[in-house]
Amino acid sequence: MTTSTSRPAGPLHGLARVPGDKSISHRALMLGALAVGETSIAGLLEGDDVMCTVRALRALGAEIQRGDDGVWRVHGVGVGGLAEPAATLDMGNAGTGARLLMGVVASHPITCQFTGDASLCARPMGRVAEPLAAIGAQIVARDGMRLPLSVTGSDDPLPIVYRLPVPSAQVKSAVLFAGLNTPGATTVIEPEPTRDHTERLMRHFGATLDIGVEADGARRITLTGQPELAARHVTVPGDPSSAAFLMVAGLIAPGSSLTIEGVGVNPLRSGLLATLAEMGADIALSDEREEGGEPVADVHVSAGPLKGVEVPAVRAPTMIDEYPVLAVAAAFAEGATVMHGLAELRVKESDRLAAIVAGLEACGVAVEAADDSLTVTGSGGPVEGGGHIATRLDHRIAMAFLVLGLAARQPVTIDDATPIDSSFPGFAALFNRLGADIG
Ligand code: S3P
């Protein structure tokens, strides 16, 4: 455990880039491993979570190297070509890596053991085990369907039609990844649209996906199984969930003005931008473009007053990882911000609803949580700060409270900064270069 303290400093100024998108990085590596030929990936997130996926895919038979140019090269084995690993796959803190790889393995006739850190071993895996069992995989887990667990993939996988019971891109993607080596058409129906990086990237690698709308408005995604995936180049955009910390810091630290270049602005990830705009934030996009099949833009933020708003439940899937830092922005806004539809926050890297409440209370902020909603009431000025925050192996809780400390009256200390490396290596150095004081 390494403690870290952020102190009220001056304004933040300048130009920054954030590390590559974590969701896209995991998926690009997996598709590269299942393609034939050499896939190159520029801008891959070199955080701990993604490195767990690199090691796991190597153990499954893919060759993966990082070039001196920073570009990662993956020699794929082709759909259906993965080999049984000799040892347990340790997925660290990475829920996305674990769940998507369980899907990949489910339609390969191999057995894999999966484990992870204390946070990952506490997270529910039944949500992916259930559809993967319907496809034909055998999953053996301890009580509560948690890691460590083993997956024996089917040598005769069945195509399924699966309606998501929870709005989860990880569950959708696990089923679609299993569908890659399944004959026939695998369909996922999602009543609430979730991030579509899997669909975009599978098409980029040459898979056929048919995307339509059900009579009740749900999104229907049908993948044609057993495609020959062709190696491709992928450029990974900056992670909007990492850019979120810079955006909120730039809004709440008085006098700040920041530009964040090359941020992913996929509409299924952009809920925070919409919410901050409603709060009155001075935030603008420029140079909107497409890179590697994903919309990207430069984001400009300047500090200024924020007001409390009501955030509807339908928006939750498009900003599910951004609630810790939105709660920080809300603490500096005038009036109450009420966030609805947050049940999924209870099963993230930590129980984020509980972690947000405990952290804000420790920093003198009025906060209240119900089953699946959160109300943060700000006074429109700096918050007291001074809290000692338990980060609970949760990178986003760690970063959100360091951001709060930059604009509070008193420094904020987190008990462990190491989880930050799972998604945002170089976080403190980047903030300090822009004028922050995080030590
Ligand atoms: C992710 C989906 C989300 C998100 C996670 C990354 C993905 O999880 O919280 O950080 O890459 O598909 P859920 O699918 O559990 O909502």
Coordinates of C-alpha atoms in Angstrom, one line a residue, residues 19-380:
P19 CA -3.7 6.7 -21.7
G20 CA -5.6 4.5 -24.1
D21 CA -9.1 3.3 -23.6
K22 CA -9.2 0.3 -21.3
S23 CA -12.3 -1.3 -22.8
I24 CA -10.9 -1.1 -26.3
S25 CA -7.4 -2.2 -25.3
H26 CA -8.7 -5.5 -23.8
R27 CA -10.9 -6.2 -26.9
A28 CA -8.3 -5.3 -29.5
L29 CA -5.8 -7.7 -27.9
M30 CA -8.4 -10.5 -27.8
L31 CA -9.5 -10.0 -31.4
G32 CA -5.8 -9.8 -32.5
A33 CA -5.2 -13.1 -30.7
L34 CA -8.2 -14.7 -32.6
A35 CA -7.3 -13.2 -36.0
V36 CA -4.9 -14.7 -38.6
G37 CA -1.8 -12.7 -39.1
E38 CA -0.2 -9.7 -37.3
T39 CA -2.4 -7.2 -35.7
S40 CA -0.8 -3.9 -34.6
I41 CA -2.2 -1.8 -31.8
A42 CA -1.1 1.9 -31.3
G43 CA -2.1 3.7 -28.1
L44 CA -2.7 0.5 -26.1
L45 CA -3.3 1.2 -22.4
E46 CA -0.2 -0.1 -20.6
G47 CA -2.0 -0.4 -17.3
D48 CA -2.0 -3.4 -15.0
D49 CA -5.5 -4.6 -16.1
V50 CA -4.5 -4.8 -19.7
M51 CA -1.2 -6.4 -19.0
C52 CA -3.1 -9.2 -17.3
T53 CA -4.9 -9.8 -20.6
V54 CA -1.6 -9.7 -22.5
R55 CA -0.2 -12.4 -20.2
A56 CA -3.4 -14.5 -20.3
L57 CA -3.5 -14.4 -24.1
R58 CA 0.2 -15.4 -24.3
A59 CA -0.6 -18.4 -22.1
L60 CA -3.4 -19.3 -24.5
G61 CA -1.0 -19.4 -27.4
A62 CA -0.9 -15.9 -29.0
E63 CA 2.4 -14.2 -29.5
I64 CA 2.4 -10.6 -28.3
Q65 CA 5.2 -8.1 -28.2
R66 CA 5.7 -4.4 -27.6
G67 CA 7.8 -2.7 -30.3
D68 CA 10.3 0.1 -29.5
D69 CA 7.9 2.4 -31.2
G70 CA 5.3 1.7 -28.5
V71 CA 3.1 -0.3 -30.9
W72 CA 2.0 -3.7 -29.7
R73 CA 2.0 -6.6 -32.2
V74 CA -0.2 -9.6 -31.8
H75 CA 0.3 -12.8 -33.8
G76 CA -3.1 -14.5 -33.7
V77 CA -3.9 -18.2 -33.8
G78 CA -7.2 -17.9 -35.6
V79 CA -10.8 -18.4 -34.3
G80 CA -10.8 -21.8 -32.5
G81 CA -7.0 -22.0 -32.3
L82 CA -6.4 -21.2 -28.7
A83 CA -4.4 -23.7 -26.6
E84 CA -5.0 -24.9 -23.1
P85 CA -2.8 -22.8 -20.7
A86 CA -0.4 -24.6 -18.4
A87 CA -1.2 -22.4 -15.4
T88 CA -4.0 -20.4 -13.8
L89 CA -4.8 -17.2 -15.6
D90 CA -4.4 -14.4 -13.0
M91 CA -6.6 -11.5 -14.1
G92 CA -5.5 -9.2 -11.3
N93 CA -8.1 -6.4 -10.8
A94 CA -9.5 -6.7 -14.3
G95 CA -13.3 -7.5 -14.5
T96 CA -13.4 -6.8 -18.2
G97 CA -10.4 -9.1 -18.9
A98 CA -11.8 -11.9 -16.8
R99 CA -15.3 -11.8 -18.1
L100 CA -14.5 -11.4 -21.8
L101 CA -11.8 -14.1 -21.7
M102 CA -14.3 -16.5 -20.0
G103 CA -16.5 -15.9 -23.1
V104 CA -13.5 -16.5 -25.5
V105 CA -12.7 -19.8 -23.7
A106 CA -16.3 -21.0 -23.5
S107 CA -16.4 -22.1 -27.2
H108 CA -12.8 -23.5 -27.2
P109 CA -12.5 -27.2 -26.1
I110 CA -10.0 -26.3 -23.4
T111 CA -10.0 -25.9 -19.6
C112 CA -8.8 -22.6 -18.0
Q113 CA -8.6 -21.6 -14.4
F114 CA -9.2 -17.9 -13.6
T115 CA -8.2 -16.0 -10.5
G116 CA -7.7 -12.4 -9.5
D117 CA -7.1 -10.0 -6.7
A118 CA -9.3 -9.7 -3.6
S119 CA -11.5 -7.2 -5.4
L120 CA -12.0 -9.3 -8.5
C121 CA -12.6 -12.5 -6.4
A122 CA -15.5 -10.7 -4.7
R123 CA -17.3 -9.8 -7.9
P124 CA -20.2 -11.7 -9.4
M125 CA -19.4 -14.0 -12.3
G126 CA -22.9 -15.7 -12.4
R127 CA -23.9 -13.0 -14.9
V128 CA -21.5 -14.4 -17.5
A129 CA -21.5 -18.0 -16.3
E130 CA -25.3 -18.3 -17.0
P131 CA -25.2 -17.5 -20.7
L132 CA -21.9 -19.3 -21.2
A133 CA -23.4 -22.5 -19.7
A134 CA -26.3 -22.2 -22.1
I135 CA -23.7 -22.2 -24.9
G136 CA -22.3 -25.4 -23.5
A137 CA -19.4 -24.4 -21.3
Q138 CA -18.9 -26.0 -17.9
I139 CA -18.1 -23.6 -15.1
V140 CA -17.1 -24.7 -11.7
A141 CA -16.8 -22.0 -9.0
R142 CA -16.9 -21.6 -5.3
D143 CA -20.1 -20.5 -3.5
G144 CA -21.7 -17.4 -5.1
M145 CA -20.0 -18.0 -8.5
R146 CA -16.9 -16.0 -7.7
L147 CA -13.3 -16.3 -8.8
P148 CA -11.3 -18.5 -8.6
L149 CA -13.2 -20.6 -11.1
S150 CA -12.6 -22.9 -14.0
V151 CA -14.2 -22.8 -17.4
T152 CA -14.2 -25.9 -19.7
G153 CA -15.2 -24.7 -23.1
S154 CA -17.5 -26.7 -25.3
D155 CA -16.3 -28.6 -28.4
D156 CA -19.9 -28.3 -29.8
P157 CA -21.0 -24.8 -28.7
L158 CA -24.6 -23.8 -29.3
P159 CA -25.7 -20.5 -30.7
I160 CA -28.0 -18.7 -28.3
V161 CA -30.4 -15.8 -28.2
Y162 CA -29.7 -14.0 -24.9
R163 CA -31.5 -11.0 -23.5
L164 CA -29.4 -9.2 -21.0
P165 CA -30.9 -9.1 -17.5
V166 CA -28.5 -6.3 -16.4
P167 CA -27.2 -3.5 -18.6
S168 CA -23.6 -4.8 -18.9
A169 CA -21.3 -4.5 -21.9
Q170 CA -19.1 -7.1 -20.3
V171 CA -21.9 -9.7 -20.3
K172 CA -22.9 -8.8 -23.9
S173 CA -19.3 -9.0 -25.0
A174 CA -18.6 -12.4 -23.2
V175 CA -21.6 -13.9 -25.2
L176 CA -20.4 -12.3 -28.5
F177 CA -16.8 -13.5 -27.9
A178 CA -18.2 -17.0 -27.2
G179 CA -20.2 -16.6 -30.4
L180 CA -17.1 -16.2 -32.5
N181 CA -16.2 -19.9 -32.4
T182 CA -19.9 -21.1 -32.4
P183 CA -21.5 -22.3 -35.6
G184 CA -24.6 -20.3 -36.6
A185 CA -25.9 -17.0 -35.3
T186 CA -25.4 -15.8 -31.7
T187 CA -27.8 -13.0 -30.7
V188 CA -27.7 -10.6 -27.7
I189 CA -30.6 -8.4 -27.0
E190 CA -30.0 -5.4 -24.8
P191 CA -32.9 -3.4 -23.5
E192 CA -30.6 -0.6 -22.4
P193 CA -27.8 0.1 -24.9
T194 CA -24.3 -0.4 -23.5
R195 CA -20.9 0.5 -24.9
D196 CA -20.5 -1.0 -28.4
H197 CA -16.7 -1.3 -28.7
T198 CA -17.0 -5.1 -29.2
E199 CA -19.4 -4.7 -32.1
R200 CA -17.3 -2.0 -33.7
L201 CA -14.0 -3.9 -33.3
M202 CA -15.4 -7.3 -34.4
R203 CA -16.6 -5.6 -37.6
H204 CA -13.2 -4.0 -38.0
F205 CA -11.6 -7.5 -37.9
G206 CA -14.0 -8.8 -40.5
A207 CA -16.8 -10.4 -38.5
T208 CA -20.4 -10.0 -39.7
L209 CA -22.8 -8.4 -37.2
D210 CA -26.3 -7.5 -37.9
I211 CA -27.6 -4.8 -35.5
G212 CA -31.3 -3.9 -35.3
V213 CA -34.0 -2.9 -33.0
E214 CA -36.7 -5.1 -31.4
A215 CA -40.4 -4.2 -31.3
D216 CA -39.9 -3.0 -27.7
G217 CA -37.0 -0.8 -28.7
A218 CA -34.3 -3.1 -27.4
R219 CA -31.0 -3.3 -29.4
R220 CA -30.5 -6.7 -31.1
I221 CA -27.0 -7.8 -32.1
T222 CA -26.6 -10.9 -34.2
L223 CA -23.1 -12.3 -34.9
T224 CA -22.4 -14.8 -37.6
G225 CA -20.2 -17.5 -36.0
Q226 CA -16.8 -18.8 -37.1
P227 CA -15.7 -16.0 -39.3
E228 CA -12.1 -15.9 -40.4
L229 CA -10.9 -12.8 -38.6
A230 CA -8.2 -10.8 -40.5
A231 CA -5.3 -9.1 -38.6
R232 CA -5.8 -5.3 -38.6
H233 CA -4.3 -2.1 -37.3
V234 CA -6.1 -0.6 -34.3
T235 CA -5.6 2.9 -32.9
V236 CA -6.9 3.1 -29.4
P237 CA -8.5 6.5 -28.4
G238 CA -7.8 8.2 -25.1
D239 CA -10.0 6.7 -22.4
P240 CA -13.0 9.0 -21.7
S241 CA -13.2 7.4 -18.2
S242 CA -9.6 8.6 -17.5
A243 CA -10.2 12.0 -19.2
A244 CA -13.1 12.4 -16.7
F245 CA -10.7 13.1 -13.8
L246 CA -8.9 15.8 -15.7
M247 CA -12.2 17.3 -16.8
V248 CA -13.6 17.6 -13.3
A249 CA -10.3 18.8 -11.9
G250 CA -10.3 21.5 -14.6
L251 CA -13.8 22.5 -13.7
I252 CA -13.4 22.7 -9.9
A253 CA -9.9 24.1 -9.4
P254 CA -10.5 27.9 -9.8
G255 CA -8.8 29.6 -12.7
S256 CA -8.1 26.3 -14.5
S257 CA -8.2 25.8 -18.3
L258 CA -7.3 22.4 -19.8
T259 CA -7.3 20.8 -23.2
I260 CA -7.4 17.0 -23.4
E261 CA -6.5 15.7 -26.8
G262 CA -7.8 12.6 -28.6
V263 CA -10.5 11.5 -26.2
G264 CA -13.0 8.9 -27.2
V265 CA -16.5 10.4 -27.5
N266 CA -18.5 7.3 -28.4
P267 CA -22.1 8.3 -27.7
L268 CA -22.5 5.2 -25.5
R269 CA -19.7 6.5 -23.2
S270 CA -20.6 10.3 -23.2
G271 CA -23.1 10.6 -20.4
L272 CA -20.6 12.6 -18.2
L273 CA -20.1 15.2 -20.9
A274 CA -23.9 15.7 -21.2
T275 CA -24.3 15.8 -17.4
L276 CA -21.5 18.3 -16.9
A277 CA -23.0 20.5 -19.6
E278 CA -26.3 20.5 -17.8
M279 CA -24.5 21.5 -14.6
G280 CA -23.4 24.6 -16.4
A281 CA -19.8 23.5 -17.1
D282 CA -17.6 25.4 -19.5
I283 CA -16.8 22.4 -21.7
A284 CA -16.4 22.2 -25.5
L285 CA -15.3 19.6 -28.1
S286 CA -13.2 20.4 -31.1
D287 CA -11.7 18.5 -34.1
E288 CA -14.3 15.8 -33.9
R289 CA -13.0 12.9 -36.0
E290 CA -13.0 9.2 -36.4
E291 CA -10.0 7.1 -35.4
G292 CA -10.0 3.3 -35.8
G293 CA -13.8 3.2 -36.1
E294 CA -14.4 5.2 -32.9
P295 CA -15.4 8.9 -32.6
V296 CA -12.7 11.0 -31.0
A297 CA -12.3 14.7 -30.1
D298 CA -10.3 17.2 -28.2
V299 CA -12.0 18.3 -25.0
H300 CA -11.6 21.9 -23.5
V301 CA -12.6 22.7 -20.0
S302 CA -12.4 25.9 -18.0
A303 CA -13.3 26.3 -14.3
G304 CA -16.5 28.0 -13.4
P305 CA -19.6 27.7 -11.2
L306 CA -21.6 24.4 -11.4
K307 CA -25.2 23.8 -10.3
G308 CA -26.9 20.6 -9.1
V309 CA -28.9 18.5 -11.5
E310 CA -31.0 15.4 -11.7
V311 CA -29.2 12.6 -13.6
P312 CA -31.8 10.1 -15.0
A313 CA -31.4 6.3 -14.7
V314 CA -31.4 5.8 -18.5
R315 CA -28.1 7.7 -18.7
A316 CA -26.3 5.3 -16.2
P317 CA -24.9 2.8 -18.8
T318 CA -23.3 5.7 -20.7
M319 CA -21.4 6.9 -17.7
I320 CA -21.3 4.0 -15.3
D321 CA -17.6 4.4 -14.4
E322 CA -17.9 8.2 -14.0
Y323 CA -20.1 8.4 -10.9
P324 CA -17.3 8.7 -8.4
V325 CA -15.9 11.7 -10.2
L326 CA -19.3 13.2 -10.9
A327 CA -20.0 13.0 -7.2
V328 CA -16.9 15.1 -6.6
A329 CA -18.1 17.7 -9.2
A330 CA -21.5 17.6 -7.5
A331 CA -19.8 18.4 -4.1
F332 CA -18.6 21.7 -5.6
A333 CA -21.9 22.6 -7.3
E334 CA -24.6 24.8 -5.9
G335 CA -27.5 22.6 -4.7
A336 CA -28.4 19.0 -4.9
T337 CA -27.3 16.6 -7.6
V338 CA -29.5 13.4 -7.6
M339 CA -28.2 10.4 -9.5
H340 CA -30.6 7.6 -10.3
G341 CA -30.2 4.0 -11.4
L342 CA -26.9 3.2 -9.7
A343 CA -27.5 -0.5 -8.6
E344 CA -24.6 -1.6 -10.7
L345 CA -22.2 0.6 -8.7
R346 CA -22.4 -1.9 -5.9
V347 CA -20.6 -4.6 -7.9
K348 CA -17.7 -2.7 -9.4
E349 CA -14.1 -2.9 -8.2
S350 CA -15.6 -2.0 -4.8
D351 CA -19.1 -1.1 -3.7
R352 CA -18.8 2.3 -5.2
L353 CA -22.0 3.7 -3.7
A354 CA -20.6 2.9 -0.2
A355 CA -17.1 4.2 -1.0
I356 CA -18.4 7.5 -2.4
V357 CA -20.6 8.1 0.6
A358 CA -17.8 7.3 3.1
G359 CA -15.3 9.4 1.2
L360 CA -17.5 12.4 0.8
E361 CA -18.6 12.3 4.4
A362 CA -14.9 12.2 5.5
C363 CA -14.4 15.4 3.4
G364 CA -17.4 17.2 5.0
V365 CA -19.8 16.9 2.1
A366 CA -23.6 16.3 2.6
V367 CA -24.4 13.0 0.9
E368 CA -27.1 10.4 1.0
A369 CA -27.5 7.0 -0.7
A370 CA -30.6 4.9 -1.1
D371 CA -30.8 1.5 -2.8
D372 CA -29.8 2.7 -6.2
S373 CA -29.6 6.5 -6.0
L374 CA -27.2 9.0 -4.6
T375 CA -27.8 12.7 -3.6
V376 CA -24.8 15.0 -3.1
T377 CA -25.5 18.5 -1.9
G378 CA -22.9 21.2 -2.5
S379 CA -22.8 24.8 -1.5
G380 CA -21.3 26.1 -4.7

